[in-house]
XYZ file of C-alpha atoms in Angstrom:
372
model
C -21.730 9.047 19.596
C -25.213 9.837 18.436
C -26.796 13.249 19.116
C -29.591 11.407 21.121
C -26.926 10.252 23.669
C -26.061 13.726 24.570
C -29.192 15.763 24.203
C -30.205 17.142 27.700
C -33.910 16.147 27.330
C -33.423 12.866 25.375
C -35.012 10.916 28.151
C -38.271 12.980 27.887
C -38.920 11.997 24.264
C -40.802 8.706 25.175
C -43.341 10.685 27.220
C -46.370 12.825 25.938
C -45.709 15.703 28.385
C -49.292 16.981 27.823
C -50.996 13.734 29.153
C -48.350 11.560 30.965
C -46.495 11.868 34.198
C -42.675 11.743 33.598
C -40.810 8.637 34.933
C -37.312 7.440 34.448
C -35.967 4.344 32.742
C -36.360 5.570 29.136
C -32.770 6.591 28.379
C -31.636 3.189 27.289
C -33.901 3.410 24.271
C -31.982 6.318 22.850
C -28.415 5.344 23.712
C -26.344 3.422 21.154
C -23.708 2.916 23.762
C -25.824 1.781 26.612
C -23.986 0.007 29.368
C -25.880 0.014 32.680
C -29.066 1.775 33.813
C -28.479 3.752 37.144
C -31.763 5.652 36.472
C -34.079 2.949 37.767
C -34.323 1.427 41.343
C -34.352 -2.169 40.182
C -32.457 -4.945 42.065
C -28.708 -4.684 41.189
C -28.690 -8.591 41.046
C -30.821 -8.527 37.812
C -33.754 -10.631 36.778
C -33.807 -13.915 38.768
C -32.942 -16.669 36.225
C -35.467 -19.280 37.238
C -38.407 -16.821 37.061
C -37.174 -15.597 33.747
C -37.138 -19.011 32.398
C -40.754 -19.652 33.714
C -41.807 -16.448 31.891
C -40.043 -17.614 28.654
C -41.932 -20.876 28.845
C -45.186 -19.079 29.540
C -44.923 -17.449 26.124
C -45.825 -20.783 24.628
C -49.261 -20.419 26.274
C -50.005 -17.036 24.646
C -52.805 -18.605 22.551
C -54.775 -19.024 25.638
C -56.429 -16.646 28.041
C -54.626 -16.193 31.407
C -56.548 -17.380 34.389
C -59.171 -15.019 35.457
C -58.538 -15.747 39.101
C -54.856 -14.984 38.735
C -53.912 -18.538 40.185
C -51.562 -20.119 41.203
C -49.552 -16.847 41.189
C -51.772 -14.978 43.618
C -51.580 -17.772 46.163
C -47.860 -17.860 45.751
C -47.663 -14.137 46.496
C -50.008 -14.595 49.434
C -47.703 -17.163 50.896
C -44.817 -14.747 50.394
C -46.570 -11.995 52.200
C -48.064 -14.020 55.000
C -46.220 -17.409 55.369
C -48.354 -18.526 58.275
C -51.769 -16.884 57.550
C -51.752 -16.730 53.816
C -55.050 -18.550 53.471
C -56.880 -16.144 55.799
C -55.668 -13.076 53.908
C -55.778 -14.379 50.443
C -59.126 -12.857 49.792
C -57.714 -9.337 50.449
C -55.182 -9.654 47.771
C -55.491 -8.510 44.173
C -52.868 -8.443 41.355
C -52.510 -5.753 38.741
C -50.737 -4.715 35.572
C -47.993 -2.977 37.563
C -48.827 -0.819 40.624
C -49.980 1.901 38.133
C -53.111 0.053 37.297
C -53.944 -0.555 41.065
C -53.145 3.062 41.977
C -55.722 4.227 39.432
C -58.248 1.703 40.614
C -58.132 2.754 44.291
C -58.046 6.555 43.555
C -60.905 6.104 41.168
C -63.022 4.197 43.708
C -62.248 6.252 46.810
C -64.924 8.430 48.492
C -65.252 11.843 46.915
C -63.034 14.484 48.257
C -59.410 15.840 48.241
C -56.153 13.817 47.896
C -53.117 14.319 50.089
C -49.556 13.088 49.727
C -47.217 11.845 52.393
C -45.155 14.193 54.562
C -41.966 13.941 52.685
C -40.529 16.713 50.498
C -41.488 14.827 47.250
C -42.670 11.316 46.427
C -43.569 9.073 43.509
C -45.826 11.138 41.324
C -48.224 8.546 39.955
C -50.586 8.935 42.863
C -50.968 12.671 42.318
C -51.250 12.226 38.537
C -54.138 9.900 39.070
C -55.836 12.061 41.659
C -55.676 15.013 39.231
C -56.815 12.896 36.265
C -59.952 12.213 38.377
C -60.382 15.913 39.284
C -59.754 15.528 42.944
C -58.548 18.636 44.826
C -55.004 18.310 45.899
C -53.884 19.174 49.398
C -50.318 20.191 50.237
C -48.569 17.656 52.367
C -48.280 20.363 55.288
C -52.075 21.133 55.213
C -53.459 20.061 58.548
C -56.742 19.100 56.831
C -57.745 15.416 56.667
C -58.327 14.030 53.172
C -60.726 11.593 51.585
C -57.716 9.620 50.278
C -54.146 10.178 51.509
C -51.271 8.273 49.829
C -47.798 7.789 51.331
C -44.811 6.082 49.660
C -42.843 4.326 52.433
C -40.003 4.001 51.976
C -40.278 7.205 49.898
C -38.983 7.119 46.440
C -36.972 9.159 45.674
C -35.999 10.771 48.932
C -35.252 7.573 50.894
C -37.329 8.689 54.058
C -38.892 5.873 55.971
C -41.446 5.688 58.740
C -41.568 2.669 60.993
C -44.974 1.340 61.764
C -45.742 3.304 64.899
C -45.121 6.593 63.075
C -46.961 5.491 59.942
C -49.934 4.582 62.038
C -49.937 8.073 63.593
C -49.802 9.657 60.158
C -52.739 7.705 58.769
C -54.930 8.566 61.722
C -53.999 12.192 61.566
C -54.446 12.688 57.811
C -57.305 10.531 56.745
C -60.924 11.561 57.339
C -63.428 9.126 58.793
C -64.699 6.995 55.976
C -61.616 7.869 53.853
C -58.832 5.924 52.289
C -55.319 5.454 53.337
C -53.081 4.108 50.549
C -49.459 2.976 51.562
C -47.068 2.215 48.902
C -44.600 -0.335 50.339
C -42.850 -1.183 46.926
C -39.335 -0.713 48.412
C -40.127 -1.974 51.961
C -39.297 -5.691 51.216
C -35.541 -4.662 50.875
C -35.691 -3.693 54.673
C -34.375 -7.131 55.931
C -35.338 -10.780 56.323
C -37.637 -9.302 59.024
C -39.432 -6.890 56.455
C -42.910 -8.442 57.226
C -42.837 -7.389 60.851
C -42.353 -3.735 59.899
C -44.831 -3.812 57.130
C -48.615 -2.823 57.306
C -49.422 -6.063 55.605
C -48.670 -7.669 58.966
C -51.046 -5.408 60.874
C -54.335 -7.170 60.008
C -55.958 -6.565 63.403
C -54.961 -2.924 63.386
C -56.402 -2.407 59.851
C -59.604 -4.225 60.792
C -59.900 -2.058 64.047
C -59.367 1.180 62.152
C -62.119 0.369 59.686
C -64.509 -0.871 62.415
C -64.064 2.311 64.544
C -63.411 5.042 62.059
C -64.325 3.537 58.688
C -60.845 4.361 57.506
C -59.846 1.910 54.802
C -56.071 1.105 54.521
C -54.784 -0.269 51.324
C -51.176 -1.504 50.730
C -49.771 -1.340 47.278
C -46.560 -3.109 45.968
C -44.846 -2.670 42.645
C -42.915 -6.012 42.357
C -41.028 -5.032 39.290
C -38.254 -3.308 41.332
C -37.375 -5.981 43.821
C -37.433 -8.690 41.215
C -36.044 -6.606 38.402
C -38.994 -7.201 35.953
C -40.190 -3.702 34.967
C -40.897 -4.785 31.426
C -43.664 -7.320 32.326
C -45.571 -4.969 34.706
C -46.579 -6.608 37.962
C -48.166 -5.176 41.116
C -50.483 -6.069 43.967
C -52.777 -4.447 46.428
C -53.791 -5.671 49.876
C -57.253 -4.315 50.761
C -58.637 -3.775 54.229
C -61.297 -6.481 53.616
C -62.321 -8.999 51.075
C -65.336 -6.919 50.251
C -63.070 -3.996 49.300
C -61.119 -6.330 47.068
C -64.201 -7.442 45.361
C -65.257 -3.814 44.809
C -61.866 -3.261 43.044
C -62.266 -6.300 41.007
C -65.549 -5.248 39.661
C -64.012 -2.231 37.848
C -60.706 -3.844 36.964
C -60.205 -4.653 33.282
C -60.416 -8.463 32.881
C -57.192 -10.308 32.372
C -55.116 -7.383 33.165
C -52.132 -9.490 34.266
C -50.837 -11.671 31.367
C -49.732 -15.250 31.409
C -45.963 -14.253 31.275
C -46.229 -12.005 34.380
C -48.294 -14.615 36.265
C -45.714 -17.462 35.504
C -42.943 -15.163 36.526
C -44.552 -14.206 39.916
C -45.518 -17.826 40.652
C -41.839 -18.909 40.475
C -40.067 -15.827 41.872
C -42.265 -15.761 44.946
C -40.632 -19.015 45.944
C -36.978 -17.876 45.364
C -35.506 -17.534 48.713
C -32.010 -17.663 47.576
C -32.424 -14.504 45.442
C -33.893 -12.651 48.377
C -31.027 -13.728 50.696
C -28.566 -12.464 48.267
C -30.538 -9.186 47.868
C -30.449 -8.433 51.569
C -26.765 -9.386 51.843
C -25.449 -7.501 48.927
C -27.627 -4.461 48.478
C -26.720 -2.837 51.774
C -23.055 -3.621 51.149
C -23.085 -2.192 47.696
C -25.053 0.928 48.777
C -22.577 1.566 51.629
C -19.749 1.261 49.143
C -21.547 3.681 46.709
C -22.096 6.353 49.420
C -18.509 6.049 50.540
C -17.132 6.428 47.100
C -19.428 9.431 46.412
C -18.359 11.040 49.611
C -14.648 10.540 48.863
C -14.901 11.685 45.306
C -17.364 14.575 45.870
C -17.284 15.682 49.505
C -19.661 18.485 48.902
C -22.383 16.192 47.762
C -24.947 14.913 50.390
C -26.516 11.474 50.256
C -29.865 10.610 51.634
C -31.854 7.375 52.228
C -32.078 4.359 54.450
C -29.051 1.946 54.373
C -31.114 -0.928 52.883
C -32.540 0.948 49.910
C -31.644 0.151 46.361
C -30.751 3.725 45.419
C -29.051 6.827 46.766
C -30.769 10.250 46.524
C -27.918 12.773 46.091
C -27.921 16.507 46.456
C -25.017 17.942 44.380
C -26.054 21.360 45.858
C -25.685 22.969 42.383
C -28.110 22.839 39.504
C -25.365 23.238 36.929
C -23.368 20.335 38.365
C -26.394 18.140 38.519
C -27.274 18.809 34.957
C -23.693 18.167 33.892
C -23.676 15.031 36.022
C -26.833 13.684 34.177
C -25.464 14.572 30.753
C -22.058 12.919 31.390
C -23.684 9.808 32.586
C -25.991 9.530 29.681
C -23.066 10.226 27.193
C -21.107 7.275 28.782
C -24.046 4.875 28.503
C -24.831 4.792 32.233
C -27.794 7.146 32.745
C -28.917 8.344 36.192
C -32.214 9.967 37.159
C -32.415 13.651 37.232
C -34.216 15.225 40.070
C -35.657 17.962 37.902
C -38.266 16.375 35.526
C -41.215 15.203 37.585
C -39.773 15.897 41.078
C -38.637 19.528 40.406
C -35.626 19.192 42.603
C -32.858 20.422 40.128
C -29.889 19.934 42.334
C -30.588 16.260 42.933
C -29.821 13.031 41.051
C -30.908 9.473 41.958
C -28.385 6.743 41.581
C -29.339 3.055 41.623
C -27.181 0.796 43.707
C -25.110 -1.386 41.496
C -22.068 -3.583 41.947
C -18.785 -1.890 42.815
C -17.398 -2.781 39.217
C -20.445 -1.028 37.598
C -20.210 1.972 39.953
C -16.654 2.603 38.719
C -18.118 3.181 35.172
C -20.276 5.913 36.475
C -17.501 7.481 38.478
C -15.307 7.337 35.408
C -17.952 9.266 33.470
C -18.009 11.879 36.165
C -14.302 12.571 36.315
C -14.803 15.880 34.337
C -16.737 17.192 37.238
C -13.579 17.173 39.334
C -11.900 19.770 37.038
């Protein structure tokens, strides 16, 4: 075992703490005995093989610029989001180099004024990082003031909280000032079920148009597709804008060719892979339920949070020392989990990705010393 595998802060060494927001998913770089990554919320089924092969073939085109119009991948994703009305909504869709690029674009171009997070105890930090980088005042989630730009991650990563459409609309209208931006991150929402579209803001075209017409509130929906389709290494995200004009405004300040030929080829193929989605909806909830049951039986004092369809479990060990030991034991066994301390500042929590029952046993084995 190398010293890197057991150093408590080994997973922070890839980040410049003075200029970057901490994320998970870096432990594997430092582990000589890496087995499985429980620290990232990627699909437990792994990368879809047909899309992976399409990406490999696209490397042969690396001597050419990727298409500036992002086609045919953008049309394929539009068909995925709006099977019946994709042509109508196509002009409102823009692809990006991961959701991170699009987060920065929309925060940078929003009206001047304060930024506000969603109502949950903590959420994905990239939105706040971008707001602070652009010197926006940051409001607390409990502040009753309306913001120039309010961002909610729904379902919330890491807490697992989820607002259905009716509650989500109420939150938008209560927290965004007239003329402001509402940014809804639905990266984990497609795990919901085969009916995910009906409970997504992407389906609410008339509502979004009406809100903009009546109050000039602009609603943007962001997706990071790297979790659902397990392709974090190629960076792939999208944003649905309230109007085609909003989309053009973002495109004007977007770096040209930000989505490379490999990512575009991957997306074009994976957006048509219905079998992979069917397996995802069938197995993720089963494996998550198994994970929660096993954790409850093994560590009855721990509390598990999150909706049943999500690809992770947010776990409160209720003891900071126990949490730190759990993180270190998992890393030492080559099965890293995400600590709740760096970034989220919730030291008694760990986040565990849903994995197959066989892989879960590796993690539980690593945690046997916690039972003593």
